[in-house]
Short mmCIF file of N, CA and C in Angstrom, two decimals:
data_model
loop_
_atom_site.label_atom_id
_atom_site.label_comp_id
_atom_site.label_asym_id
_atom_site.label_seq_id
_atom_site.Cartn_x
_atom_site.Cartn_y
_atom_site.Cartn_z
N UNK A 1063 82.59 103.54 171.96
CA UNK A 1063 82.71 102.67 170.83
C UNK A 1063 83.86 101.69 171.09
N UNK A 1064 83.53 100.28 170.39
CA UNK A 1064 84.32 99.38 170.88
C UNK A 1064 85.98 99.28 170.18
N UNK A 1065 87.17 99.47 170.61
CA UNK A 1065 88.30 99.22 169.35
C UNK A 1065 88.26 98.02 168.70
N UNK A 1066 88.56 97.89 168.08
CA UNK A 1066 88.99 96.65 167.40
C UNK A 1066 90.41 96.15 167.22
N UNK A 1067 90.71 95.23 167.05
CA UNK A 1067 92.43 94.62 167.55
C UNK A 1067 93.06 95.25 165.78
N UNK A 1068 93.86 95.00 165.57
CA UNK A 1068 94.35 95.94 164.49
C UNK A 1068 94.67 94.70 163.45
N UNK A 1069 94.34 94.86 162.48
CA UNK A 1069 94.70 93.90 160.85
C UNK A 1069 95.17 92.60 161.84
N UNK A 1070 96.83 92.82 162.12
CA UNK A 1070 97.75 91.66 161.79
C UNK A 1070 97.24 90.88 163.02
N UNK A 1071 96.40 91.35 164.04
CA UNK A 1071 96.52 90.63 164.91
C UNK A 1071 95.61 89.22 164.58
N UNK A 1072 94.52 90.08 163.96
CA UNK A 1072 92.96 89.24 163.57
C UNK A 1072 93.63 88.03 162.73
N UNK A 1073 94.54 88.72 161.71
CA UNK A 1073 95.42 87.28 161.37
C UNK A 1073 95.88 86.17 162.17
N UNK A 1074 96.67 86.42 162.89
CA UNK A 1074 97.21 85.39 163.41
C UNK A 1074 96.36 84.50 164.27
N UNK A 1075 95.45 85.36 164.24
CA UNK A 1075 94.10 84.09 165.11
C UNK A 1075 93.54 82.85 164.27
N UNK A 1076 93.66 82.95 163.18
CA UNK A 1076 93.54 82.18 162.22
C UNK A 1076 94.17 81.05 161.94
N UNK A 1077 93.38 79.59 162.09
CA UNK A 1077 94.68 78.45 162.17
C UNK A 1077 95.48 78.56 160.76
N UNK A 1078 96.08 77.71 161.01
CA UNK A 1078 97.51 77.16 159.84
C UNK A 1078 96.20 76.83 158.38
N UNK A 1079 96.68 77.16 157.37
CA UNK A 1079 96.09 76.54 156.66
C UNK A 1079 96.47 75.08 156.03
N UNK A 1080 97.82 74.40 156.79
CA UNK A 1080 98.18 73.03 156.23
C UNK A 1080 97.06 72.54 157.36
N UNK A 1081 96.53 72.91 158.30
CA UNK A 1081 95.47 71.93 159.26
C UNK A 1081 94.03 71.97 157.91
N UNK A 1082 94.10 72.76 157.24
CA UNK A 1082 92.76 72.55 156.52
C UNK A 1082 93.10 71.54 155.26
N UNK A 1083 94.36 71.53 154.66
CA UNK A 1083 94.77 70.76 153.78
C UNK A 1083 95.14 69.25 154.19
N UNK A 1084 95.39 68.92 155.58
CA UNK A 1084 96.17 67.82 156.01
C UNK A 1084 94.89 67.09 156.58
N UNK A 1085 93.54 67.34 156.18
CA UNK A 1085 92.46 66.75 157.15
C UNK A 1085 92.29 65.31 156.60
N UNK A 1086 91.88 64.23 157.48
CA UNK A 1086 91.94 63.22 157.61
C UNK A 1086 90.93 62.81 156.43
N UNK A 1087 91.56 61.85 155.92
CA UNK A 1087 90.53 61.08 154.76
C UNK A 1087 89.42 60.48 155.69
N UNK A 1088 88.47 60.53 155.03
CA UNK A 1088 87.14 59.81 155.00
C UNK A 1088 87.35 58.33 154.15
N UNK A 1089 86.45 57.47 154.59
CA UNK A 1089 87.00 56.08 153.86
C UNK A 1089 86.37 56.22 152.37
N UNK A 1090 85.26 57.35 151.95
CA UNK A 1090 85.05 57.30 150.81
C UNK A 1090 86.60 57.78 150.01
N UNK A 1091 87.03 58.39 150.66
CA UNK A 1091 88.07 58.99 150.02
C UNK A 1091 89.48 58.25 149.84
N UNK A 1092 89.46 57.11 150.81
CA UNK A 1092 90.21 56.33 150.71
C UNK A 1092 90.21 54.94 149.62
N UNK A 1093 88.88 54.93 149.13
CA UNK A 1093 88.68 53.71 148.53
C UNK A 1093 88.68 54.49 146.85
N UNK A 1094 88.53 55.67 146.59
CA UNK A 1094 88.62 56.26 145.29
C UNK A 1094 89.88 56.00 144.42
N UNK A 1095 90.19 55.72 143.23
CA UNK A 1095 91.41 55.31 142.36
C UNK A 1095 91.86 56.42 141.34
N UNK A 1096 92.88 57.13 141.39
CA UNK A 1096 92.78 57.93 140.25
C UNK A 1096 93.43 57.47 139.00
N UNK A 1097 92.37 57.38 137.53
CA UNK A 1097 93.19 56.49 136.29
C UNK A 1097 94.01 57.80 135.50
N UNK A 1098 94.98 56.95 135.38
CA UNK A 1098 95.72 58.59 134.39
C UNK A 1098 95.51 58.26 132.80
N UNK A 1099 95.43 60.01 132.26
CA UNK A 1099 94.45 59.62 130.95
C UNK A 1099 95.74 59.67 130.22
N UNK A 1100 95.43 59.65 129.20
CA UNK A 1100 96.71 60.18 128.18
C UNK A 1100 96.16 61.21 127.75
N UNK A 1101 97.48 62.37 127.32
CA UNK A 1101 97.45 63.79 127.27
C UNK A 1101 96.82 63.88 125.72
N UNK A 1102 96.26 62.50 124.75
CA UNK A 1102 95.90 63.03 123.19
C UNK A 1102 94.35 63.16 123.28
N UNK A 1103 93.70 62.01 124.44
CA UNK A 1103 92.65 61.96 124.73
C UNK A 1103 92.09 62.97 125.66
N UNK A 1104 93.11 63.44 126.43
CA UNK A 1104 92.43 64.88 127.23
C UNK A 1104 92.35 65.97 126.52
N UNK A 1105 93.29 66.10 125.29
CA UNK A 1105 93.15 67.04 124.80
C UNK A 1105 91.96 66.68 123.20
N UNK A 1106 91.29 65.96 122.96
CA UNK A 1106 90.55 65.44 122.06
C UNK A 1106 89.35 66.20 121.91
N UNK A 1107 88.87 66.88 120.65
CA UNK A 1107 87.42 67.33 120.59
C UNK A 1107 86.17 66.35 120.90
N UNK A 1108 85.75 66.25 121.91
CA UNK A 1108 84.42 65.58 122.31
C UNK A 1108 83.49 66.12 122.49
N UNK A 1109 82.51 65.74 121.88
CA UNK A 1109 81.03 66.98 122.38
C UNK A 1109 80.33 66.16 123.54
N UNK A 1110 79.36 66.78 123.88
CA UNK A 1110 78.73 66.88 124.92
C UNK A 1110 79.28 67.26 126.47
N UNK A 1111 78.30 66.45 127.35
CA UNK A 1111 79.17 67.37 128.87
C UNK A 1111 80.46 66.09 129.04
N UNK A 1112 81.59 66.52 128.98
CA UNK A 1112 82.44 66.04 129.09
C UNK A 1112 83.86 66.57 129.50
N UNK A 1113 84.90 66.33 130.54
CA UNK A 1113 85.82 66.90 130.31
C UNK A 1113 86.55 67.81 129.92
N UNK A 1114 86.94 66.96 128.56
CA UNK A 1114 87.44 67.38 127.34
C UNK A 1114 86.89 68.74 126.54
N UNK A 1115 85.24 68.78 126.83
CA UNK A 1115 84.36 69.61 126.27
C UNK A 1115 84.76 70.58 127.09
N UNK A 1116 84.91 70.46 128.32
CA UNK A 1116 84.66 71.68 129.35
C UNK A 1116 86.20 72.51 129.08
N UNK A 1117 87.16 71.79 128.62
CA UNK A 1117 88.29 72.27 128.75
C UNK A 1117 88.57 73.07 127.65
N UNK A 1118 88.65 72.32 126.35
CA UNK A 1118 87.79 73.49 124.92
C UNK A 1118 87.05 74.71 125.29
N UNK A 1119 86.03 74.18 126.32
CA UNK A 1119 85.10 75.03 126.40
C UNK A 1119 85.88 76.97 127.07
N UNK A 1120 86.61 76.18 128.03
CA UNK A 1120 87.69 77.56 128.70
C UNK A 1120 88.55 78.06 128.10
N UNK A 1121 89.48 77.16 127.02
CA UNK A 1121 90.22 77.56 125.89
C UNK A 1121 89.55 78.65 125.55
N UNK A 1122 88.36 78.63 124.80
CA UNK A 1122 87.60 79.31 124.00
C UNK A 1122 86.88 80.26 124.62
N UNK A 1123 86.56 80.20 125.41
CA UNK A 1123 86.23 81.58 126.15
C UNK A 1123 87.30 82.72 126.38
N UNK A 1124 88.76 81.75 127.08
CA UNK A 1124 89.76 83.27 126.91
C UNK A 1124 90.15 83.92 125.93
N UNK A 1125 89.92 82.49 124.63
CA UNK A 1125 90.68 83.65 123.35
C UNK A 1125 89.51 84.53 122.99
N UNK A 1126 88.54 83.80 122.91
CA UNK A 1126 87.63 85.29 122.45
C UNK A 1126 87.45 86.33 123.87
N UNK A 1127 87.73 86.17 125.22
CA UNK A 1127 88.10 87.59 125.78
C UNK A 1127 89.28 87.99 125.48
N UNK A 1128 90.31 87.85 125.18
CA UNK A 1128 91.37 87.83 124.80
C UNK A 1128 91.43 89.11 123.46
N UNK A 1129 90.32 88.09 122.09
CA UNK A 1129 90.19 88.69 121.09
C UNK A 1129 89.55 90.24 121.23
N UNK A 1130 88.14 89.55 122.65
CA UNK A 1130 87.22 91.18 122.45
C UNK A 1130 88.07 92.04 123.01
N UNK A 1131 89.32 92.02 124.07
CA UNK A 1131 89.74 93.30 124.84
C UNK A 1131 91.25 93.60 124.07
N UNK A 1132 91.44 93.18 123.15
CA UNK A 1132 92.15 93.26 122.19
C UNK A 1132 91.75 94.39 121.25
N UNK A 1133 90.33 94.01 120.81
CA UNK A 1133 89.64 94.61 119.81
C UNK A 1133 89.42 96.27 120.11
N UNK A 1134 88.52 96.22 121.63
CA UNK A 1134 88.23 97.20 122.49
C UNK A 1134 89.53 98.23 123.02
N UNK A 1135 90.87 97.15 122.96
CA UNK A 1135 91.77 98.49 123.41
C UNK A 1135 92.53 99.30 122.29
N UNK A 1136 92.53 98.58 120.73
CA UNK A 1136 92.91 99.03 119.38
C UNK A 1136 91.52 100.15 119.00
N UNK A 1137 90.50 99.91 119.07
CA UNK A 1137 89.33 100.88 118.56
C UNK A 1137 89.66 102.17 119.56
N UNK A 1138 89.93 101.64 120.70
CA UNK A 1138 89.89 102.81 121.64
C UNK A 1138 91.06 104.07 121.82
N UNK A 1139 92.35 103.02 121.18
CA UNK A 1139 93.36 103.93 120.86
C UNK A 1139 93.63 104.91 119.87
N UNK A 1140 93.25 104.35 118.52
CA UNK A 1140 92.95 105.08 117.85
C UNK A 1140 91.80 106.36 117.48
N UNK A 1141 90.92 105.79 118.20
CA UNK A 1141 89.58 106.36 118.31
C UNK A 1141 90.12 107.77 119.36
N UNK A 1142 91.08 107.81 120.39
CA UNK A 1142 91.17 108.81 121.16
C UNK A 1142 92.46 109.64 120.19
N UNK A 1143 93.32 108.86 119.33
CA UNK A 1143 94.13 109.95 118.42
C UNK A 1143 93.83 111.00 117.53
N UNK A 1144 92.25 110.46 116.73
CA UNK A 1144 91.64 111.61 115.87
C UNK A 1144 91.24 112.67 116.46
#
């Protein structure tokens, strides 16, 4: 059976990860503009697919996991004291 080289080595075979971050723009990428929003309008209720929507949208998903494992670890505490 064949060994295998051990954890740290298999690491270091692995390039740098600033070579994956430092890769050369493409000219699409060069000609793109980024506009900066203001922070009343990013944070603004907008419906549909939007941004703004999507970002509400994650708000609101953690508080209600938030709320359900909240809920789930109070029922469960008490529930194991009786």
């Amino acid at each position: 059976m064949a060994q295998h080289p051990p954890f740290e080595i298999i690491l270091l075979r692995l390039p740098p990860l600033r070579s994956f971050l430092m890769a050369p723009k493409t000219d699409l990428q060069q000609n793109v503009v980024a506009e900066q929003i203001d922070p009343i309008e990013l944070n603004a209720w907008k419906r549909g697919i939007t941004p703004q929507a999507e970002i509400w949208n994650g708000r609101l998903a953690m508080l209600g996991l938030s709320i359900g494992m909240a809920t789930l670890l109070i029922v469960r505490m008490f529930n194991n004291a009786a």
